[in-house]
Coordinates of C-alpha atoms in Angstrom, one line a residue:
M1 CA 0.0 0.0 0.0
Q2 CA 1.0 3.6 -0.5
T3 CA 2.4 5.2 2.7
T4 CA 1.5 8.9 3.0
T5 CA 4.1 11.6 3.6
A6 CA 2.7 12.3 7.0
K7 CA 3.1 8.7 8.1
K8 CA 6.6 8.5 6.8
L9 CA 7.6 11.6 8.8
E10 CA 5.7 10.3 11.8
M11 CA 7.7 7.0 11.7
H12 CA 11.0 8.9 11.1
R13 CA 10.4 11.1 14.2
A14 CA 9.4 8.1 16.4
M15 CA 12.6 6.3 15.5
L16 CA 14.8 9.3 16.0
L17 CA 13.2 10.0 19.4
T18 CA 13.6 6.4 20.5
R19 CA 17.2 6.3 19.4
R20 CA 18.2 9.5 21.2
F21 CA 16.2 8.6 24.2
E22 CA 18.0 5.3 24.6
E23 CA 21.4 6.8 23.8
A24 CA 20.8 9.1 26.8
L25 CA 19.9 6.0 28.9
I26 CA 23.2 4.3 27.8
E27 CA 25.1 7.3 29.1
L28 CA 23.1 7.6 32.3
C29 CA 23.5 3.9 33.1
A30 CA 27.3 4.4 33.0
I31 CA 27.0 6.8 35.9
E32 CA 26.8 4.8 39.1
G33 CA 23.7 5.3 41.2
T34 CA 21.8 7.2 38.5
I35 CA 19.4 4.5 37.3
H36 CA 18.8 1.4 39.3
G37 CA 18.0 -2.1 38.0
M38 CA 18.5 -3.8 34.7
M39 CA 18.3 -1.7 31.5
I40 CA 17.1 -3.4 28.4
L41 CA 17.1 -1.4 25.1
C42 CA 15.6 -1.8 21.6
T43 CA 18.5 0.0 19.8
G44 CA 18.5 -1.2 16.2
Q45 CA 14.9 -2.4 16.3
E46 CA 13.1 1.0 16.1
G47 CA 11.7 0.3 12.7
V48 CA 9.3 -2.3 14.2
A49 CA 7.8 0.0 16.9
A50 CA 7.6 2.9 14.5
G51 CA 6.0 1.0 11.7
V52 CA 3.4 -0.9 13.8
C53 CA 2.3 2.0 15.9
A54 CA 1.9 4.4 12.9
A55 CA -0.7 1.9 11.7
L56 CA -2.7 2.0 14.9
E57 CA -5.5 4.3 16.2
P58 CA -5.6 5.7 19.8
A59 CA -8.2 3.2 20.8
D60 CA -6.0 0.3 19.8
A61 CA -4.1 -1.4 22.7
I62 CA -0.5 -2.6 22.9
I63 CA 0.9 -5.3 25.2
T64 CA 4.6 -4.9 25.3
N65 CA 7.7 -6.6 26.7
H66 CA 11.0 -5.8 28.3
R67 CA 12.2 -3.8 25.2
S68 CA 9.3 -1.4 25.5
H69 CA 10.7 2.1 25.1
G70 CA 10.3 2.3 21.4
H71 CA 6.7 0.8 21.5
L72 CA 5.6 3.3 24.1
L73 CA 7.2 6.4 22.6
A74 CA 5.9 5.5 19.1
K75 CA 2.4 5.0 20.6
G76 CA 2.6 8.5 22.1
A77 CA 3.9 8.1 25.6
D78 CA 5.1 11.3 27.3
A79 CA 8.9 11.4 27.4
N80 CA 9.0 13.3 30.7
T81 CA 6.9 10.8 32.7
L82 CA 8.5 7.9 31.0
M83 CA 12.0 9.1 31.9
A84 CA 10.9 9.8 35.4
E85 CA 9.5 6.3 35.8
I86 CA 12.8 4.9 34.6
F87 CA 14.5 7.0 37.3
G88 CA 12.1 5.6 39.8
R89 CA 10.6 9.0 40.6
A90 CA 7.1 9.8 42.0
T91 CA 6.2 11.8 38.8
G92 CA 6.7 8.8 36.6
C93 CA 3.9 7.2 34.7
N94 CA 3.6 4.6 37.4
R95 CA 4.5 6.8 40.3
G96 CA 8.1 5.4 40.4
K97 CA 7.0 1.9 41.2
S98 CA 7.7 0.1 37.9
G99 CA 11.1 1.2 36.7
T100 CA 12.0 0.5 33.1
L101 CA 10.9 -3.1 33.0
H102 CA 7.3 -2.9 34.1
L103 CA 6.0 0.2 32.4
A104 CA 2.3 0.8 31.9
V105 CA 0.9 3.9 30.2
P106 CA -2.9 3.5 30.3
E107 CA -3.6 6.8 28.7
I108 CA -2.2 5.5 25.4
N109 CA -3.8 2.1 25.8
A110 CA -0.6 0.4 26.9
P111 CA -1.9 -1.4 30.0
C112 CA 1.2 -3.4 30.9
T113 CA 4.7 -4.4 30.2
S114 CA 5.5 -8.0 31.0
T115 CA 9.1 -9.1 31.5
V116 CA 8.0 -12.7 31.8
V117 CA 9.0 -14.4 28.5
G118 CA 5.8 -15.4 26.8
A119 CA 3.4 -13.8 29.2
G120 CA 2.2 -11.1 26.8
P121 CA 0.2 -13.2 24.3
P122 CA -2.4 -14.6 26.8
I123 CA -2.9 -11.0 28.2
A124 CA -3.3 -9.7 24.6
V125 CA -5.9 -12.4 23.9
G126 CA -7.9 -11.3 27.0
R127 CA -7.7 -7.7 25.9
A128 CA -8.8 -8.6 22.3
F129 CA -11.6 -10.7 23.6
A130 CA -12.9 -7.8 25.7
Q131 CA -12.8 -5.6 22.5
Q132 CA -14.7 -8.2 20.6
Y133 CA -17.2 -8.7 23.3
R134 CA -17.9 -5.0 23.7
D135 CA -18.1 -4.6 19.9
E136 CA -15.3 -2.0 20.0
R137 CA -13.7 -0.7 16.7
A138 CA -10.2 -1.5 18.0
I139 CA -7.6 -4.1 18.1
T140 CA -4.8 -5.3 20.4
V141 CA -1.1 -5.7 19.3
C142 CA 1.2 -7.9 21.3
F143 CA 5.0 -7.4 20.9
I144 CA 7.1 -10.5 21.6
G145 CA 10.7 -11.6 20.9
D146 CA 11.7 -14.8 19.1
G147 CA 12.4 -16.5 22.4
A148 CA 8.8 -16.0 23.6
A149 CA 7.6 -17.8 20.4
D150 CA 9.0 -21.0 21.9
E151 CA 6.9 -20.8 25.1
G152 CA 3.8 -22.8 25.6
S153 CA 1.8 -19.7 26.4
F154 CA 2.5 -18.3 22.9
H155 CA 1.0 -21.4 21.2
E156 CA -2.0 -21.5 23.6
A157 CA -2.7 -17.8 22.9
L158 CA -2.5 -18.2 19.1
N159 CA -4.8 -21.2 19.2
L160 CA -7.5 -19.5 21.2
A161 CA -7.2 -16.2 19.2
A162 CA -7.6 -18.1 15.9
L163 CA -10.5 -20.2 17.3
W164 CA -12.4 -17.1 18.4
Q165 CA -11.2 -14.9 15.5
L166 CA -10.1 -12.2 17.9
P167 CA -8.9 -8.8 16.7
V168 CA -5.3 -9.3 17.8
L169 CA -1.9 -9.0 16.1
F170 CA 1.1 -10.9 17.4
V171 CA 4.2 -9.0 16.4
C172 CA 7.4 -11.1 16.8
E173 CA 10.5 -8.9 16.8
N174 CA 13.0 -11.6 15.7
N175 CA 16.2 -9.9 16.7
Q176 CA 18.2 -13.1 16.1
Y177 CA 18.9 -13.7 19.8
A178 CA 16.9 -15.0 22.8
G179 CA 19.1 -13.8 25.6
A180 CA 22.5 -15.1 24.6
Q181 CA 21.1 -17.9 22.4
R182 CA 21.1 -17.5 18.6
F183 CA 17.8 -18.0 16.8
E184 CA 18.9 -21.2 15.0
E185 CA 20.0 -22.7 18.4
H186 CA 16.5 -22.5 19.9
T187 CA 14.2 -22.8 16.9
R188 CA 14.2 -25.4 14.1
A189 CA 11.8 -23.5 11.8
A190 CA 13.3 -20.9 9.4
H191 CA 10.5 -18.4 10.2
I192 CA 8.4 -17.9 13.3
A193 CA 5.6 -16.8 11.0
D194 CA 5.4 -20.2 9.5
R195 CA 3.8 -21.4 12.7
A196 CA 0.7 -19.3 11.9
A197 CA -0.5 -22.0 9.4
G198 CA -0.9 -24.5 12.2
Y199 CA -3.5 -22.3 13.8
G200 CA -5.4 -21.3 10.7
M201 CA -4.2 -17.7 10.8
V202 CA -2.3 -15.5 8.4
G203 CA 1.5 -15.4 8.9
V204 CA 3.7 -12.7 7.4
V205 CA 7.5 -12.2 7.3
V206 CA 8.7 -8.6 6.9
D207 CA 12.0 -6.7 7.0
G208 CA 11.8 -5.2 10.5
N209 CA 14.4 -2.6 9.6
D210 CA 12.1 -1.2 6.9
A211 CA 9.5 0.8 8.9
E212 CA 7.4 1.4 5.7
A213 CA 7.2 -2.3 5.0
V214 CA 6.2 -3.0 8.7
Y215 CA 3.6 -0.2 8.5
A216 CA 2.1 -1.7 5.3
V217 CA 1.6 -5.2 6.6
T218 CA 0.3 -3.9 9.9
V219 CA -2.3 -1.8 8.1
E220 CA -3.5 -4.9 6.2
A221 CA -3.5 -7.1 9.3
R222 CA -5.5 -4.5 11.3
A223 CA -8.0 -4.2 8.5
R224 CA -8.5 -8.0 8.5
A225 CA -8.9 -8.1 12.3
L226 CA -11.5 -5.3 12.2
A227 CA -13.4 -7.1 9.4
G228 CA -13.7 -10.1 11.7
S229 CA -11.1 -12.2 9.9
G230 CA -9.1 -12.9 13.0
P231 CA -5.5 -12.6 14.1
T232 CA -2.2 -12.3 12.2
L233 CA 1.3 -13.4 13.2
I234 CA 3.8 -10.8 11.9
E235 CA 7.5 -11.7 12.1
C236 CA 9.8 -8.7 11.8
K237 CA 13.3 -9.7 11.0
T238 CA 15.6 -7.3 12.8
Y239 CA 18.6 -7.1 15.1
R240 CA 19.5 -5.8 18.5
W241 CA 22.7 -3.8 18.5
R242 CA 23.3 -4.0 22.2
G243 CA 23.4 -6.8 24.7
H244 CA 20.4 -8.4 26.3
G245 CA 20.9 -5.7 29.0
E246 CA 23.5 -3.0 29.5
A247 CA 25.5 -5.3 31.8
D248 CA 25.8 -7.8 28.9
H249 CA 29.2 -7.4 27.0
Q250 CA 27.9 -9.3 23.9
L251 CA 30.8 -11.7 23.8
Y252 CA 28.5 -14.2 22.0
Q253 CA 27.7 -11.8 19.1
P254 CA 30.3 -11.6 16.4
R255 CA 31.6 -8.0 16.0
E256 CA 31.3 -8.2 12.2
E257 CA 27.7 -9.3 12.5
I258 CA 26.8 -6.3 14.7
L259 CA 28.5 -4.0 12.2
A260 CA 26.7 -5.6 9.2
W261 CA 23.3 -5.0 10.9
Q262 CA 24.3 -1.4 11.9
R263 CA 24.8 -0.7 8.2
R264 CA 21.1 -1.6 7.8
C265 CA 20.0 0.9 10.4
P266 CA 16.2 1.4 10.2
L267 CA 16.5 5.1 11.1
A268 CA 19.1 5.8 8.4
L269 CA 17.2 3.8 5.8
L270 CA 14.0 5.8 6.1
Q271 CA 15.9 9.1 6.5
E272 CA 17.8 8.5 3.3
R273 CA 14.6 7.7 1.5
L274 CA 13.0 10.8 2.7
L275 CA 16.0 12.9 1.7
A276 CA 16.1 11.3 -1.8
A277 CA 12.4 11.9 -2.3
G278 CA 12.7 15.6 -1.3
L279 CA 10.4 15.0 1.7
L280 CA 13.2 16.1 4.0
D281 CA 16.2 18.3 3.6
Q282 CA 19.4 18.6 5.7
A283 CA 18.1 21.8 7.4
T284 CA 14.9 20.0 8.5
V285 CA 16.8 17.0 9.7
A286 CA 19.1 19.3 11.8
A287 CA 16.1 21.1 13.2
L288 CA 14.4 17.8 14.1
E289 CA 17.6 16.6 15.7
A290 CA 17.7 19.7 17.8
E291 CA 14.0 19.4 18.8
V292 CA 14.4 15.7 19.8
A293 CA 17.6 16.5 21.7
A294 CA 15.8 19.2 23.6
T295 CA 12.9 16.8 24.4
V296 CA 15.2 14.2 25.8
Q297 CA 17.2 16.7 27.9
A298 CA 14.0 18.1 29.2
A299 CA 12.9 14.6 30.2
I300 CA 16.1 14.0 32.0
R301 CA 15.9 17.3 33.9
F302 CA 12.2 16.5 34.8
A303 CA 13.3 13.2 36.1
E304 CA 16.3 14.5 38.1
D305 CA 14.2 17.3 39.6
S306 CA 11.4 14.9 40.7
P307 CA 11.3 13.3 44.2
Y308 CA 11.4 9.7 45.0
P309 CA 8.1 8.1 46.3
E310 CA 7.7 8.3 50.0
P311 CA 8.1 4.9 51.8
P312 CA 4.4 4.6 52.8
E313 CA 3.5 4.7 49.1
A314 CA 4.8 1.2 48.8
L315 CA 1.6 0.0 50.3
E316 CA -0.6 1.9 47.8
D317 CA -1.7 0.5 44.4
V318 CA -1.2 -3.0 45.7
F319 CA -4.7 -4.2 44.8
A320 CA -6.8 -3.2 41.8

């Protein structure tokens, strides 16, 4: 399908914001005592989040995983409250109680981040069932990694979603590694999307570094879901540039492999296309870089200036 100029620019900005946001996190994590806990980034995978979320409407829900920053920013999360939450501050989107790994942003219909591998698909099926039951004009998207596609919960969720023809998209970000295990070491199939046939649903393989291609298949899958034709399994082939977490030194990833994928940078790919088509010029790119840099620095200042939650607050929000 034809991608509009507005959507191309939207995806470009989402990727740029995510990249600069996470680059700042890399620097902050190197300063002892600044950010507590494990930091897991989506650097190199931004094309998936940007492409998928550009195809969604505000009423659509996303269920995300431990690499959630790109998904949430592309869906419209506020950078200030997101950064404050990562800092564990009371002004964060979850009042400083979730940190980076359990982010929830209900106002953009991102009800939860699950770091349990494979936990997202059953939750997404429940959300999609509620949408279907209420006759809502909306869908649910579940982001998972290739490792999660080997969990039993993934298969149970796909089976039920297909059986009930639920309006849900399962987006597998195949970044070639499940933790420190290469894809071919944990999965015999050549493509995760091939598994869709076993459940009677559509399976699609797409270049996850091409945001426009991801957008196109998501638009089609969303239309099928809204038409009552059920779920789709979308496998986005991509790559994570950094380790499983910032404490991971990537000794199992060949350096030449990392460099080869960096040359296929999703942000650079779309930006070069936009420049070649005359939809961007260098002055506009520079202005956008400055705007995004200011947004990220403002988010950091907001987080640093915010207080930590008071100890008694630990007993609040315990029960729904």
